[in-house]
Amino acid sequence: GQTWRLSDLIAAAHGTPGLARIKFVTNYPRAMTDDLLQAVRDLPKVARYLHVPAQSGCDEVLKRMKRGYTVGHYREMMARIRETVPDCAVSSDFIVGFCGESAASYEKSLDLIRECRFKNSFIFKYSPRPGTKADELYADDVPEDEKRRRNNEMLAVQNRICEEDNARLIGQDVEVLVE
């Protein structure tokens, strides 16, 4: 009869003898609750790593994707992550060339990557999938060569961020966990 939140499950698993590390992946942005962030911060066995797909930095594209959150909500979530778990690594997912993604929409995604400084981003070109709502509702109107260009540019932006952040660590004592 008890309702379990993800934070409750993580806290219960934390006490398991022999369990050295807890890591979960791909959390929905709207499910990134304060209690979950506190569990990541307070439980020593929980990895300070979160993967939270943004998909796009443009509200219009997110609406067409039926994601159920806005860029403002995502930014607010990132601020709560940085405040609650300052040393947390955050990665994300992005789709370039989704139906109706304009050059301006795409630039908003680049801006979000630059602002959030993700540890990593998994970047994919949109491709129609028969039977999906996107395929039924929208034309695949971004040319393949433009999708490829955007994908490569976004990867380059993310790689530069990783290189800059890694360069700051040179000469510092860092804890390395070997799994």
Coordinates of C-alpha atoms in Angstrom, one line a residue, residues 6-134:
L6 CA 12.6 6.7 -7.3
S7 CA 14.4 8.4 -4.4
D8 CA 12.8 5.9 -2.0
L9 CA 13.9 3.0 -4.1
I10 CA 17.5 4.3 -4.3
A11 CA 17.6 4.9 -0.6
A12 CA 16.3 1.3 0.1
A13 CA 18.9 -0.2 -2.3
H14 CA 21.7 1.9 -0.8
G15 CA 21.7 -0.3 2.3
T16 CA 22.2 -3.5 0.3
P17 CA 25.4 -5.3 1.5
G18 CA 27.9 -5.7 -1.3
L19 CA 26.4 -3.0 -3.5
A20 CA 29.2 -0.6 -4.3
R21 CA 27.6 1.8 -6.7
I22 CA 24.1 3.0 -7.8
K23 CA 23.7 4.6 -11.1
F24 CA 20.5 5.2 -13.1
V25 CA 20.2 6.6 -16.5
T26 CA 17.7 8.6 -18.6
N27 CA 15.5 10.5 -16.3
Y28 CA 12.6 12.5 -17.7
P29 CA 13.1 16.2 -17.0
R30 CA 9.7 16.6 -15.3
A31 CA 10.6 13.7 -13.0
M32 CA 13.8 15.3 -11.7
T33 CA 12.3 16.0 -8.3
D34 CA 14.1 17.7 -5.4
D35 CA 13.9 14.4 -3.3
L36 CA 15.7 12.6 -6.1
L37 CA 18.4 15.2 -6.3
Q38 CA 18.8 15.1 -2.5
A39 CA 19.3 11.3 -2.8
V40 CA 22.0 11.7 -5.4
R41 CA 23.7 14.3 -3.2
D42 CA 23.3 12.5 0.2
L43 CA 23.8 8.8 -0.6
P44 CA 27.5 8.0 -1.0
K45 CA 26.9 5.0 -3.3
V46 CA 24.9 7.0 -5.8
A47 CA 26.9 8.2 -8.8
R48 CA 27.0 12.0 -9.3
Y49 CA 25.8 11.5 -12.8
L50 CA 22.4 12.3 -14.4
H51 CA 21.3 11.7 -18.0
V52 CA 18.4 14.0 -18.8
P53 CA 17.4 14.3 -22.5
A54 CA 16.6 17.8 -23.6
Q55 CA 15.9 16.7 -27.3
S56 CA 15.7 20.4 -28.4
G57 CA 16.4 23.9 -27.1
C58 CA 13.3 25.3 -28.8
D59 CA 9.8 25.2 -27.3
E60 CA 8.1 25.0 -30.6
V61 CA 10.1 21.9 -31.5
L62 CA 9.5 20.3 -28.1
K63 CA 5.8 20.9 -28.5
R64 CA 5.8 19.1 -31.9
M65 CA 7.8 16.3 -30.3
K66 CA 5.1 16.1 -27.6
R67 CA 7.8 16.2 -24.9
G68 CA 5.5 17.8 -22.2
Y69 CA 8.1 20.3 -21.0
T70 CA 9.5 23.6 -22.1
V71 CA 13.1 24.9 -22.4
G72 CA 12.3 27.1 -19.4
H73 CA 11.4 24.0 -17.3
Y74 CA 14.6 22.3 -18.5
R75 CA 16.7 25.4 -17.5
E76 CA 14.9 25.5 -14.1
M77 CA 15.7 21.8 -13.6
M78 CA 19.4 22.3 -14.5
A79 CA 19.6 25.2 -12.0
R80 CA 18.2 22.9 -9.3
I81 CA 20.7 20.2 -10.2
R82 CA 23.6 22.6 -10.0
E83 CA 22.4 24.0 -6.7
T84 CA 21.6 20.7 -5.0
V85 CA 24.4 18.6 -6.5
P86 CA 27.1 21.0 -7.7
D87 CA 29.6 18.3 -8.6
C88 CA 27.1 16.3 -10.7
A89 CA 27.9 15.5 -14.3
V90 CA 24.9 15.9 -16.6
S91 CA 24.5 14.5 -20.1
S92 CA 21.7 14.9 -22.5
D93 CA 20.2 13.9 -25.9
F94 CA 19.4 16.1 -28.9
I95 CA 17.7 15.4 -32.2
V96 CA 18.6 17.7 -35.1
G97 CA 16.5 18.2 -38.1
F98 CA 13.1 17.3 -36.5
C99 CA 10.1 18.2 -38.7
G100 CA 9.8 22.0 -38.9
E101 CA 13.1 22.7 -37.2
S102 CA 14.2 26.1 -38.6
A103 CA 17.7 27.4 -38.5
A104 CA 16.7 29.6 -35.5
S105 CA 15.2 26.6 -33.7
Y106 CA 18.4 24.7 -34.2
E107 CA 20.5 27.7 -32.9
K108 CA 18.4 27.6 -29.7
S109 CA 19.5 24.0 -29.2
L110 CA 23.2 25.1 -29.6
D111 CA 22.6 27.9 -27.1
L112 CA 21.2 25.4 -24.5
I113 CA 24.3 23.1 -24.9
R114 CA 26.6 26.1 -24.5
E115 CA 24.6 27.3 -21.4
C116 CA 24.3 23.9 -19.7
R117 CA 27.8 22.7 -20.5
F118 CA 26.8 19.0 -20.6
K119 CA 29.4 16.4 -19.7
N120 CA 28.3 14.7 -22.9
S121 CA 25.5 14.9 -25.4
F122 CA 24.1 12.1 -27.5
I123 CA 23.2 13.8 -30.8
F124 CA 21.0 12.2 -33.5
K125 CA 19.7 13.2 -36.9
Y126 CA 15.9 12.9 -37.1
S127 CA 14.7 10.1 -39.3
P128 CA 11.0 9.2 -39.9
R129 CA 9.7 6.1 -38.2
P130 CA 6.6 4.6 -39.8
G131 CA 3.8 4.3 -37.3
T132 CA 4.9 7.2 -35.1
K133 CA 2.9 10.3 -34.5
A134 CA 5.7 12.5 -35.9

